[in-house]
Amino acid sequence: MRGIALTRMRLALATALVSGAASAGLIAISESAEADGAKGLLPDLVTLAPDGSDLVVIKERGRRLLRMTTEFANRGEGPLEIFPSAESGNCDGDGNPDNDRDASQRTFADTDGDGGFSAGVDGILTERRVGCMRYHAVHDHWHVLDFARYELRREPRGRLVAKRRKVGFCVGDNRRAFPKDPRTPPKGVYPFGPPGSIGCDAMATQGVSIGWTDLYLYWVPGQELRVGGLPRGRYCLVMLADPRDLIDERNEDNNVRRTPIMLDPKRLTVNRLRGKCRT
């Protein structure tokens, strides 16, 4: 995206900047933070608009697919941090204890009162269950399930013509999108795990730092909508972060991005249009 060829499969960032070992507790409140009345530092997921190079139409195994690069930024006051349980709770319902973990979100308190997140200083405020993490065999790493949803709607009436639900992400720092923000760390922090581990493994903590983005490129499996048989015309591409509102955020109203496009599946062409969707 924007000329940056980032590969999720090669991501293996380690850090000692954040505190706390992953635990299985669904709710835990820092007594010191609560007693001091410290302000909670919540993340804020914002879906960024794709540019023209982020959208392609291809023919694959007889199917015509609209592929898209998706990028979610954290514009909040604290990091988005998601960690797995120590053991499987069969959150995916398949009875296999080896391929899933309960996912919990860790939020921080402004312990030092400086108005922003200070790694290693600001204490943990809450830890709460936010869904499921599951091993994704095609990507060969672990995903936070239900992290995104994609839809395609026919303009101008908004009729739903294609959708993809339950898109899982290995959530991590991929691009420093807002370097001028003093709260943005100069280097990516997530994902990280125990010493010697790699990012996005079974016990790795995943997340997005303030001012960084989580990015899935259009060629990654799952980044597509089936568009075979659709007529040439104007459509609205809808990309939504946290579609089930599982994640605790500062603002829940900026998770969706609606992008008008001109699509011709037969000729395998797509162009981003100016302005806003009409629906």
Coordinates of C-alpha atoms in Angstrom, one line a residue:
M1 CA 0.0 0.0 0.0
R2 CA 1.3 3.5 -1.0
G3 CA 4.4 1.9 -2.4
I4 CA 5.2 -0.2 0.7
A5 CA 5.5 -3.9 0.0
L6 CA 4.9 -5.3 3.4
T7 CA 4.6 -9.0 4.0
R8 CA 2.7 -10.2 7.0
M9 CA 4.3 -13.7 6.8
R10 CA 7.7 -12.2 7.5
L11 CA 6.6 -10.1 10.4
A12 CA 8.5 -11.1 13.6
L13 CA 8.8 -8.1 15.8
A14 CA 9.9 -8.5 19.5
T15 CA 9.8 -6.0 22.2
A16 CA 10.3 -5.4 25.9
L17 CA 8.5 -2.1 25.9
V18 CA 5.1 -3.2 27.2
S19 CA 4.5 -4.9 30.5
G20 CA 2.4 -7.8 31.7
A21 CA 2.4 -11.5 30.8
A22 CA -0.6 -12.9 28.9
S23 CA -3.2 -14.2 31.3
A24 CA -6.5 -16.1 30.9
G25 CA -8.5 -13.7 33.1
L26 CA -11.6 -12.3 31.4
I27 CA -11.8 -9.2 33.7
A28 CA -9.0 -7.7 35.8
I29 CA -8.7 -4.2 37.1
S30 CA -5.5 -2.6 38.3
E31 CA -6.1 -1.6 41.9
S32 CA -3.6 1.3 41.8
A33 CA -5.1 2.7 38.6
E34 CA -8.6 2.4 40.0
A35 CA -7.6 4.0 43.3
D36 CA -5.9 6.9 41.7
G37 CA -8.8 7.5 39.3
A38 CA -6.4 7.3 36.3
K39 CA -7.9 7.9 32.9
G40 CA -8.3 4.9 30.6
L41 CA -6.3 5.1 27.4
L42 CA -8.4 3.4 24.8
P43 CA -7.4 2.6 21.2
D44 CA -9.4 3.9 18.2
L45 CA -9.6 1.8 15.0
V46 CA -10.0 3.9 11.9
T47 CA -10.4 2.3 8.5
L48 CA -8.3 4.1 5.9
A49 CA -9.4 4.7 2.4
P50 CA -7.8 2.5 -0.3
D51 CA -6.1 4.2 -3.3
G52 CA -6.2 3.0 -6.9
S53 CA -3.3 0.5 -6.5
D54 CA -5.1 -1.2 -3.6
L55 CA -7.9 -2.6 -5.8
V56 CA -7.6 -5.2 -8.5
V57 CA -9.9 -7.6 -10.3
I58 CA -8.5 -11.0 -11.2
K59 CA -9.7 -14.3 -12.6
E60 CA -8.7 -17.2 -10.4
R61 CA -9.8 -20.8 -10.7
G62 CA -12.7 -19.8 -12.9
R63 CA -13.8 -17.1 -10.4
R64 CA -13.7 -13.4 -10.9
L65 CA -12.5 -11.7 -7.7
L66 CA -12.3 -8.1 -6.5
R67 CA -9.2 -8.0 -4.3
M68 CA -8.5 -5.1 -1.9
T69 CA -5.8 -4.0 0.4
T70 CA -7.2 -3.2 3.9
E71 CA -5.5 -0.9 6.4
F72 CA -6.7 -0.1 9.9
A73 CA -5.1 2.8 11.8
N74 CA -5.0 3.3 15.6
R75 CA -5.8 7.0 16.3
G76 CA -6.6 6.4 20.0
E77 CA -4.9 7.4 23.2
G78 CA -3.6 3.9 23.9
P79 CA -2.5 0.8 22.0
L80 CA -4.8 -1.9 20.8
E81 CA -3.5 -5.0 22.6
I82 CA -5.0 -8.5 22.3
F83 CA -3.6 -11.6 24.0
P84 CA -4.5 -15.3 24.0
S85 CA -5.5 -17.5 26.8
A86 CA -3.0 -20.1 28.1
E87 CA -5.2 -23.0 27.0
S88 CA -8.0 -23.5 24.5
G89 CA -11.6 -22.9 25.5
N90 CA -12.9 -24.3 22.2
C91 CA -14.0 -20.8 21.2
D92 CA -14.3 -21.8 17.6
G93 CA -16.6 -24.7 18.5
D94 CA -14.8 -27.4 16.5
G95 CA -13.7 -29.5 19.6
N96 CA -10.0 -29.2 18.7
P97 CA -8.0 -27.7 21.6
D98 CA -4.9 -27.2 19.5
N99 CA -6.2 -24.6 17.0
D100 CA -7.9 -21.9 19.1
R101 CA -7.4 -19.7 22.1
D102 CA -9.8 -17.2 23.9
A103 CA -8.8 -13.7 23.0
S104 CA -8.8 -10.9 25.5
Q105 CA -8.1 -7.1 25.2
R106 CA -5.8 -5.4 27.5
T107 CA -6.3 -1.6 28.1
F108 CA -4.0 0.7 30.0
A109 CA -4.5 3.6 32.5
D110 CA -2.8 6.9 32.3
T111 CA -0.8 6.2 35.4
D112 CA 1.6 9.1 35.1
G113 CA -1.1 11.6 34.1
D114 CA 0.7 12.8 30.9
G115 CA -2.3 12.4 28.7
G116 CA -0.8 9.6 26.5
F117 CA 0.4 6.1 26.7
S118 CA 3.9 5.5 28.2
A119 CA 5.1 2.0 27.7
G120 CA 6.5 0.4 30.9
V121 CA 5.0 3.2 33.0
D122 CA 1.2 3.2 32.5
G123 CA -0.4 0.3 34.3
I124 CA -3.0 -2.2 33.1
L125 CA -6.5 -1.0 33.7
T126 CA -8.7 -3.9 32.3
E127 CA -8.4 -7.2 30.6
R128 CA -11.6 -8.5 29.0
R129 CA -12.7 -11.2 26.7
V130 CA -13.2 -10.0 23.1
G131 CA -13.6 -13.2 21.1
C132 CA -11.4 -15.9 19.6
M133 CA -8.0 -16.4 18.2
R134 CA -7.5 -19.3 15.7
Y135 CA -4.8 -20.9 13.7
H136 CA -5.1 -20.1 10.0
A137 CA -3.5 -22.9 8.0
V138 CA -3.3 -21.0 4.7
H139 CA -1.5 -18.1 6.3
D140 CA 0.5 -20.3 8.7
H141 CA -0.2 -18.1 11.7
W142 CA -2.8 -17.2 14.3
H143 CA -5.7 -14.8 13.6
V144 CA -7.9 -12.6 15.7
L145 CA -11.3 -13.7 14.3
D146 CA -14.1 -11.4 13.2
F147 CA -11.6 -8.5 12.9
A148 CA -13.0 -7.2 9.6
R149 CA -15.9 -7.5 7.2
Y150 CA -16.2 -6.6 3.5
E151 CA -19.3 -5.8 1.4
L152 CA -20.1 -4.6 -2.1
R153 CA -23.2 -2.7 -2.7
R154 CA -24.8 -1.6 -6.1
E155 CA -25.2 2.1 -6.5
P156 CA -27.3 4.1 -6.1
R157 CA -29.8 2.1 -4.1
G158 CA -27.3 0.2 -2.0
R159 CA -28.4 -3.4 -2.8
L160 CA -26.0 -5.9 -1.3
V161 CA -24.4 -8.0 -4.1
A162 CA -21.3 -9.5 -2.4
K163 CA -20.0 -10.0 1.1
R164 CA -17.3 -11.6 3.1
R165 CA -17.7 -12.0 6.8
K166 CA -15.5 -13.2 9.7
V167 CA -12.2 -12.0 8.2
G168 CA -9.4 -12.8 10.6
F169 CA -6.2 -10.7 11.0
C170 CA -2.8 -11.3 12.5
V171 CA -3.0 -7.9 14.1
G172 CA 0.3 -6.0 14.0
D173 CA 2.2 -2.8 13.5
N174 CA 2.9 -2.6 9.7
R175 CA 3.2 1.1 8.8
R176 CA 4.0 4.2 10.8
A177 CA 1.2 6.3 9.4
F178 CA 1.2 9.3 11.7
P179 CA 4.9 10.0 12.5
K180 CA 4.1 13.6 13.5
D181 CA 2.0 12.5 16.4
P182 CA 4.4 12.6 19.5
R183 CA 2.6 9.5 20.9
T184 CA 3.6 7.4 17.9
P185 CA 6.5 5.0 18.7
P186 CA 9.3 5.2 16.2
K187 CA 9.4 1.4 15.8
G188 CA 6.7 -1.2 15.6
V189 CA 5.8 -3.0 18.8
Y190 CA 3.3 -5.7 17.9
P191 CA 3.1 -8.6 17.6
F192 CA 5.4 -10.0 20.2
G193 CA 5.7 -13.1 22.3
P194 CA 8.0 -14.9 24.7
P195 CA 11.7 -14.8 23.9
G196 CA 12.5 -16.9 20.9
S197 CA 9.0 -16.8 19.6
I198 CA 7.8 -15.3 16.3
G199 CA 5.0 -12.9 15.7
C200 CA 1.5 -14.3 15.3
D201 CA 2.2 -17.7 17.0
A202 CA -0.1 -19.4 19.4
M203 CA 1.0 -17.4 22.4
A204 CA 2.0 -14.1 20.8
T205 CA 0.3 -10.8 21.9
Q206 CA -1.0 -9.0 18.9
G207 CA -2.0 -5.3 18.6
V208 CA -1.6 -1.9 16.9
S209 CA 0.4 0.9 18.5
I210 CA -0.8 4.5 18.5
G211 CA -0.2 6.1 15.1
W212 CA 0.6 2.7 13.4
T213 CA -1.6 0.7 11.0
D214 CA -2.5 -2.9 10.6
L215 CA -2.3 -3.9 6.9
Y216 CA -3.4 -6.8 4.8
L217 CA -2.4 -6.6 1.2
Y218 CA -4.7 -7.5 -1.6
W219 CA -2.9 -10.7 -2.6
V220 CA -3.3 -12.3 0.8
P221 CA -6.0 -15.1 0.9
G222 CA -9.3 -13.8 2.2
Q223 CA -8.9 -10.3 0.8
E224 CA -11.5 -10.7 -1.9
L225 CA -15.1 -10.5 -2.9
R226 CA -16.6 -12.7 -5.6
V227 CA -17.9 -10.5 -8.4
G228 CA -18.5 -12.9 -11.3
G229 CA -21.7 -12.2 -13.1
L230 CA -22.1 -8.6 -11.8
P231 CA -22.7 -6.0 -14.5
R232 CA -20.4 -3.2 -15.2
G233 CA -21.3 -0.2 -13.1
R234 CA -20.8 1.9 -10.0
Y235 CA -20.6 0.2 -6.7
C236 CA -19.8 1.0 -3.1
L237 CA -17.0 -1.0 -1.4
V238 CA -17.6 -1.2 2.3
M239 CA -14.7 -2.2 4.7
L240 CA -15.5 -2.4 8.4
A241 CA -13.2 -3.0 11.3
D242 CA -14.5 -4.9 14.4
P243 CA -17.9 -5.6 12.8
R244 CA -19.2 -7.2 16.0
D245 CA -18.1 -4.4 18.3
L246 CA -16.0 -6.7 20.4
I247 CA -13.1 -4.3 20.9
D248 CA -13.4 -1.5 23.5
E249 CA -12.6 1.7 21.6
R250 CA -12.7 5.5 22.1
N251 CA -14.9 6.0 19.1
E252 CA -17.1 3.3 17.5
D253 CA -18.3 5.5 14.6
N254 CA -15.2 5.6 12.4
N255 CA -14.7 1.9 11.9
V256 CA -16.3 1.8 8.5
R257 CA -15.0 3.1 5.2
R258 CA -17.2 3.4 2.1
T259 CA -15.4 3.8 -1.2
P260 CA -17.1 4.4 -4.5
I261 CA -15.7 2.3 -7.4
M262 CA -16.4 1.7 -11.1
L263 CA -16.3 -2.1 -11.6
D264 CA -16.3 -4.2 -14.7
P265 CA -15.8 -7.9 -13.8
K266 CA -16.0 -9.1 -17.4
R267 CA -13.0 -6.9 -18.4
L268 CA -11.3 -7.4 -15.0
T269 CA -11.1 -3.7 -14.3
V270 CA -11.8 -1.5 -11.3
N271 CA -11.3 2.2 -10.7
R272 CA -11.7 4.2 -7.5
L273 CA -14.0 7.2 -8.0
R274 CA -13.9 10.5 -6.4
G275 CA -16.5 11.7 -3.8
K276 CA -18.6 9.5 -1.6
C277 CA -20.9 6.5 -2.0
R278 CA -24.4 7.5 -2.8
T279 CA -25.9 5.0 -0.3

